[in-house]
Amino acid sequence: MKLLLNIKKENDDLGKQVNNLVKITSISTFLKYCFALIFFISYFNLSAQNSNFSTGKKYTIGEISVAGNTTFSEKTIITYSGLRKGSEVTIPGEDIGKAIKKLWNSKLFSDIEVYVINVDGNVANLQIKLSDLPQLNELKINGVKKGKKEGIIKDNKLNKGTKVTENLITTTKNFLVKKYKKNGFLNTKVHINTIEVQDSIETARVNMVLNIDKGEKVKIKDISFNGNTVLSDKKLRKSMKGTKKINRIRILKRSKFIDSSYQADLGHVIDTYKENGYRDARILSDSIIYNNDKTISLVIDVNEGEPYTFGDITFIGNTVYTDEQLSRLLRIKKGDTYNGILLQKRIADETKPDALDITNQYQNYGYLFSTINPVEVSADNNIIDIEVRISEGKPAYFNSVSVVGNDKTNDHVIYRELRTRPGQLYSKANVVRTVRELGQLGFFDAQEISPNFINPNPVEGTIDMEYSVKETGSSQIELQGGYGGGGFIGTLGLSFNNFSIKNIFNKEAYKPIPMGDGQKLALRLQASRFFQTYSFSFSEPWLGGKRPVQFSSSLSHTKQFLFDPLRRNADKSRSFNITGITFGLAKRLSVPDDYFTLSQAISYQRYDLNNYNTGLFTFGDGFSNNLSYTVGLSRNNTSVDPIFPTGGSNFNVTAKLSLPYSLFSDVDYEALAEERDINDAIRADANATEVARANASTRIAEIDQQRFSWLEFYKVKFSGEWYTELTKNVVLRPKIEFGFLGAYNNARGDIPFERFYLGGDGLGNFALDGREVIQLRGYPNQSLSDQDGGTIYNKFSLELRYPITLKASAKIYALGFLEGGSSYNNFRDFNPFNINRSAGLGIRIFMPAFGLLGIDFGHGFDPLPGQTTKHGWETHFIIGQQF
């Protein structure tokens, strides 16, 4: 007769729902409280059916056998249990308990039973009986779209063959409920059923059915407060950034209930009270009321407390700065309404790395190890006296400065941009500026640049600095295209933005091209129905390698065809060729500050006309030469990411000048102008003979050829844009532009080149007869200027941007815009407020290999020149251009 040692354990990870055939008592709950006690009780729960068996006695293990529903070999199970034939054990005792626990912790079995088969003297034969945990066979998910199922499987590790435990079921339920509640589905319900697979395969398996009932999004119908007398419900609701009640006209903030946002917003309510002097304000209770229309209402009870004011503010421990200097930074006076939030920001504003606060004042001048703590020392009569306790510490110096993560970009390209050098006094402003400069290079993911402080040593006053960067694709297959009133404009080319020209003959450097020296090389072919242009450009940002002096050069050749307004097409028999070359230098300045750049360039264009007669080009078979000097001053302090700046501004003013040839020429341009007017009158006289009109046209062409053989002009442009983060991730960008083309000698007149063409997507921004194509969405390309362009333009725009993702692989942001602008031929007609207006929406996608892609839907509110009805909607598709 066999003896049963009733030491068994049910798998608390599976339970009855998985295997209803196993009818044993679970001890998992008891184990959580007192594992040792349970084993003590279990060890003495013996059915002694053999009078030779005595509990608590030592026995030598004889044979060990394995039984039950398992696919594991007997040898594997015995070995893993730790029980060995011939070893002495106490039955029941610690060794048997350890064996059961070890098998249990493997998480492979649903229950474990140990039998004493028989006893012969002091030799006991044992049997281990167990069953395998079932594996997941098939999974069916109901209640979600097909595209979401793979994510659920991945997030919860519900792959085929996974061991199905109760813990797996519970964590899957909790994960899904929490996930959907976070998205506003407050009433989400998740049910999981398992069904045992009955077939000839010995392995225990189950099919799982996962039912998800998200229900409808729960929206907040109302948010009300009790106990508030000082601050209104409206003001308190406004302080809740992520919890809003239903408002049909609100777009950016939804009214769905998210518990995590709600809890954070309760803190924001208290912060609002603290900002208004009520530092003792408390949330007494809050409740959720479920309404019949499937919405909820939030009721929040507050205790406002009493108002406080600032008393005396004293500084202790400061030797570097005087009390007066620190008071000017703190900008809080005795008698001001107490505002703990403002006080902390004036001490150290964690939201702005370059904020004007006391901590930054110390850290920008070397005191990295300084600590500044405001302490309330008295609150008598609701007047709070503050001591600002300062421990300045030693000034810190950079011991070493390094960069990691640059696999392609050469070290010297990065190190020359660093504003922190070994041996230099620590400055937080220089660290922040370095991060910005590295981001502006365009070689690294601006969101991933991280300054890491290593080996800080307050005693010695040293710090090691490491900049961690993540490289992105800086070379582009340049595809640029767009549709507008003038047809399709496309660009095909290669743009290498981190080129290394010194390795151009080094075969080993082609991976696939020589890279790493920060130079830019571009080859482009640009074409439409009306022109073809070929260009080559090269720039070196640090000429000589010692100073930030950028050298740039470009060479281009263009063939332009005359636009036939009757057929709305190009006339290939009438064209002119344009060949140009430009050399430029741009130097970073140190005054007024080092955000300024002075740029200069010398350019030459040769225009050869072939039967290209227009209102401007009367010398249709002639030529013109354009030798000009361009000087520009710019200031750019936009924030780190050049694709999606969140702060700063960018201003540019340029002047392009030719030589004043008329000053040292013996040509009487006033006489030529009078002669031209006379011939122009003959050409317009209907009573004149055909021969007279033809002769007049010929003479006008000769005069114009003489006037414009060498172009004489000046051209002034200005643009300014600002970036302001209104709320988190919502950026406002206003921009203004102005351009003017003038002449030194009015008798010589305005040149037929270098003009402004307003309207459309802004594509075609090339050196085509010096023209500049100005983007104004909502209207066809170049439709807001005369056929021959304008000499004056102004433009205003307002853009609101919101990022969808800013990952290195693809940066995507949506935008809304308001724009207005006009083009004029002279100052007599100039009116900056008489503009063509538009508004619309768009999206931008930046991918390193292709640059910026985008589409805009613009609505023009005003009629085109010569028309009487508003233009309406216009679609602009852009590849490779950023507005």
GROMACS .gro file of N, CA and C in nm, residues 115-176:
model
  186
  115TYR      N    1   0.460   1.222  -0.387
  115TYR     CA    2   0.408   1.100  -0.324
  115TYR      C    3   0.522   1.021  -0.263
  116VAL      N    4   0.495   0.960  -0.147
  116VAL     CA    5   0.581   0.855  -0.093
  116VAL      C    6   0.521   0.723  -0.140
  117ILE      N    7   0.587   0.656  -0.233
  117ILE     CA    8   0.531   0.534  -0.293
  117ILE      C    9   0.534   0.419  -0.193
  118ASN      N   10   0.649   0.397  -0.134
  118ASN     CA   11   0.660   0.294  -0.031
  118ASN      C   12   0.784   0.320   0.053
  119VAL      N   13   0.788   0.251   0.168
  119VAL     CA   14   0.900   0.266   0.261
  119VAL      C   15   0.951   0.126   0.296
  120ASP      N   16   1.081   0.107   0.281
  120ASP     CA   17   1.145  -0.019   0.318
  120ASP      C   18   1.255   0.013   0.418
  121GLY      N   19   1.223  -0.002   0.545
  121GLY     CA   20   1.318   0.037   0.650
  121GLY      C   21   1.333   0.187   0.651
  122ASN      N   22   1.453   0.233   0.627
  122ASN     CA   23   1.477   0.379   0.623
  122ASN      C   24   1.493   0.430   0.478
  123VAL      N   25   1.449   0.348   0.379
  123VAL     CA   26   1.456   0.389   0.238
  123VAL      C   27   1.314   0.420   0.189
  124ALA      N   28   1.296   0.543   0.136
  124ALA     CA   29   1.165   0.587   0.086
  124ALA      C   30   1.174   0.613  -0.064
  125ASN      N   31   1.081   0.554  -0.137
  125ASN     CA   32   1.070   0.579  -0.281
  125ASN      C   33   0.969   0.692  -0.304
  126LEU      N   34   1.009   0.792  -0.386
  126LEU     CA   35   0.925   0.910  -0.410
  126LEU      C   36   0.875   0.917  -0.554
  127GLN      N   37   0.762   0.984  -0.570
  127GLN     CA   38   0.708   1.012  -0.704
  127GLN      C   39   0.668   1.159  -0.711
  128ILE      N   40   0.717   1.227  -0.818
  128ILE     CA   41   0.679   1.368  -0.842
  128ILE      C   42   0.573   1.369  -0.950
  129LYS      N   43   0.456   1.421  -0.915
  129LYS     CA   44   0.347   1.429  -1.013
  129LYS      C   45   0.316   1.576  -1.041
  130LEU      N   46   0.316   1.610  -1.168
  130LEU     CA   47   0.293   1.752  -1.206
  130LEU      C   48   0.231   1.760  -1.345
  131SER      N   49   0.183   1.878  -1.378
  131SER     CA   50   0.124   1.905  -1.509
  131SER      C   51   0.184   2.032  -1.568
  132ASP      N   52   0.208   2.031  -1.699
  132ASP     CA   53   0.265   2.149  -1.764
  132ASP      C   54   0.163   2.262  -1.770
  133LEU      N   55   0.215   2.387  -1.764
  133LEU     CA   56   0.131   2.503  -1.797
  133LEU      C   57   0.095   2.497  -1.945
  134PRO      N   58  -0.027   2.537  -1.981
  134PRO     CA   59  -0.065   2.533  -2.122
  134PRO      C   60   0.003   2.644  -2.201
  135GLN      N   61   0.027   2.620  -2.330
  135GLN     CA   62   0.082   2.720  -2.420
  135GLN      C   63  -0.031   2.785  -2.499
  136LEU      N   64  -0.006   2.910  -2.539
  136LEU     CA   65  -0.105   2.980  -2.622
  136LEU      C   66  -0.102   2.923  -2.763
  137ASN      N   67  -0.217   2.877  -2.809
  137ASN     CA   68  -0.226   2.819  -2.943
  137ASN      C   69  -0.276   2.923  -3.043
  138GLU      N   70  -0.398   2.967  -3.025
  138GLU     CA   71  -0.455   3.068  -3.114
  138GLU      C   72  -0.509   3.183  -3.032
  139LEU      N   73  -0.499   3.305  -3.089
  139LEU     CA   74  -0.548   3.424  -3.022
  139LEU      C   75  -0.646   3.497  -3.113
  140LYS      N   76  -0.761   3.527  -3.060
  140LYS     CA   77  -0.861   3.604  -3.134
  140LYS      C   78  -0.891   3.731  -3.056
  141ILE      N   79  -0.878   3.846  -3.123
  141ILE     CA   80  -0.901   3.976  -3.059
  141ILE      C   81  -1.023   4.040  -3.122
  142ASN      N   82  -1.120   4.074  -3.041
  142ASN     CA   83  -1.243   4.137  -3.087
  142ASN      C   84  -1.253   4.279  -3.031
  143GLY      N   85  -1.308   4.369  -3.109
  143GLY     CA   86  -1.338   4.503  -3.058
  143GLY      C   87  -1.243   4.612  -3.101
  144VAL      N   88  -1.137   4.578  -3.176
  144VAL     CA   89  -1.044   4.679  -3.224
  144VAL      C   90  -1.019   4.659  -3.373
  145LYS      N   91  -0.967   4.761  -3.438
  145LYS     CA   92  -0.937   4.752  -3.580
  145LYS      C   93  -0.820   4.657  -3.604
  146LYS      N   94  -0.815   4.605  -3.725
  146LYS     CA   95  -0.714   4.506  -3.761
  146LYS      C   96  -0.573   4.561  -3.741
  147GLY      N   97  -0.552   4.687  -3.776
  147GLY     CA   98  -0.419   4.746  -3.766
  147GLY      C   99  -0.370   4.762  -3.622
  148LYS      N  100  -0.461   4.758  -3.524
  148LYS     CA  101  -0.422   4.774  -3.383
  148LYS      C  102  -0.388   4.641  -3.318
  149LYS      N  103  -0.426   4.529  -3.380
  149LYS     CA  104  -0.409   4.400  -3.315
  149LYS      C  105  -0.263   4.363  -3.297
  150GLU      N  106  -0.181   4.391  -3.397
  150GLU     CA  107  -0.039   4.357  -3.386
  150GLU      C  108   0.027   4.429  -3.271
  151GLY      N  109  -0.012   4.553  -3.247
  151GLY     CA  110   0.043   4.628  -3.135
  151GLY      C  111   0.004   4.568  -3.002
  152ILE      N  112  -0.120   4.520  -2.990
  152ILE     CA  113  -0.165   4.456  -2.866
  152ILE      C  114  -0.086   4.329  -2.840
  153ILE      N  115  -0.066   4.249  -2.946
  153ILE     CA  116   0.011   4.125  -2.931
  153ILE      C  117   0.154   4.154  -2.889
  154LYS      N  118   0.215   4.255  -2.951
  154LYS     CA  119   0.354   4.289  -2.920
  154LYS      C  120   0.369   4.345  -2.780
  155ASP      N  121   0.279   4.436  -2.742
  155ASP     CA  122   0.290   4.501  -2.611
  155ASP      C  123   0.269   4.403  -2.497
  156ASN      N  124   0.185   4.301  -2.517
  156ASN     CA  125   0.152   4.207  -2.410
  156ASN      C  126   0.216   4.070  -2.426
  157LYS      N  127   0.301   4.056  -2.529
  157LYS     CA  128   0.374   3.931  -2.553
  157LYS      C  129   0.280   3.812  -2.565
  158LEU      N  130   0.178   3.829  -2.648
  158LEU     CA  131   0.078   3.724  -2.667
  158LEU      C  132   0.108   3.644  -2.792
  159ASN      N  133   0.232   3.604  -2.808
  159ASN     CA  134   0.271   3.526  -2.925
  159ASN      C  135   0.238   3.379  -2.905
  160LYS      N  136   0.224   3.309  -3.015
  160LYS     CA  137   0.194   3.166  -3.009
  160LYS      C  138   0.308   3.094  -2.938
  161GLY      N  139   0.271   3.003  -2.846
  161GLY     CA  140   0.370   2.929  -2.768
  161GLY      C  141   0.397   2.989  -2.633
  162THR      N  142   0.347   3.112  -2.606
  162THR     CA  143   0.368   3.175  -2.476
  162THR      C  144   0.295   3.095  -2.368
  163LYS      N  145   0.358   3.077  -2.252
  163LYS     CA  146   0.293   3.010  -2.141
  163LYS      C  147   0.181   3.098  -2.085
  164VAL      N  148   0.062   3.040  -2.078
  164VAL     CA  149  -0.055   3.117  -2.034
  164VAL      C  150  -0.068   3.103  -1.883
  165THR      N  151  -0.052   3.215  -1.815
  165THR     CA  152  -0.065   3.218  -1.669
  165THR      C  153  -0.171   3.319  -1.631
  166GLU      N  154  -0.216   3.306  -1.506
  166GLU     CA  155  -0.314   3.403  -1.458
  166GLU      C  156  -0.253   3.542  -1.453
  167ASN      N  157  -0.124   3.548  -1.423
  167ASN     CA  158  -0.056   3.677  -1.421
  167ASN      C  159  -0.056   3.740  -1.559
  168LEU      N  160  -0.035   3.659  -1.662
  168LEU     CA  161  -0.040   3.710  -1.799
  168LEU      C  162  -0.177   3.766  -1.831
  169ILE      N  163  -0.281   3.696  -1.790
  169ILE     CA  164  -0.417   3.741  -1.817
  169ILE      C  165  -0.446   3.871  -1.742
  170THR      N  166  -0.405   3.876  -1.617
  170THR     CA  167  -0.432   3.995  -1.535
  170THR      C  168  -0.359   4.118  -1.587
  171THR      N  169  -0.230   4.101  -1.617
  171THR     CA  170  -0.152   4.217  -1.664
  171THR      C  171  -0.201   4.264  -1.801
  172THR      N  172  -0.245   4.171  -1.886
  172THR     CA  173  -0.300   4.211  -2.016
  172THR      C  174  -0.426   4.294  -1.999
  173LYS      N  175  -0.514   4.248  -1.909
  173LYS     CA  176  -0.636   4.325  -1.881
  173LYS      C  177  -0.603   4.465  -1.833
  174ASN      N  178  -0.516   4.472  -1.731
  174ASN     CA  179  -0.482   4.602  -1.672
  174ASN      C  180  -0.417   4.695  -1.774
  175PHE      N  181  -0.329   4.639  -1.857
  175PHE     CA  182  -0.260   4.721  -1.956
  175PHE      C  183  -0.360   4.783  -2.054
  176LEU      N  184  -0.452   4.702  -2.104
  176LEU     CA  185  -0.547   4.752  -2.205
  176LEU      C  186  -0.645   4.852  -2.145
   0.00000   0.00000   0.00000
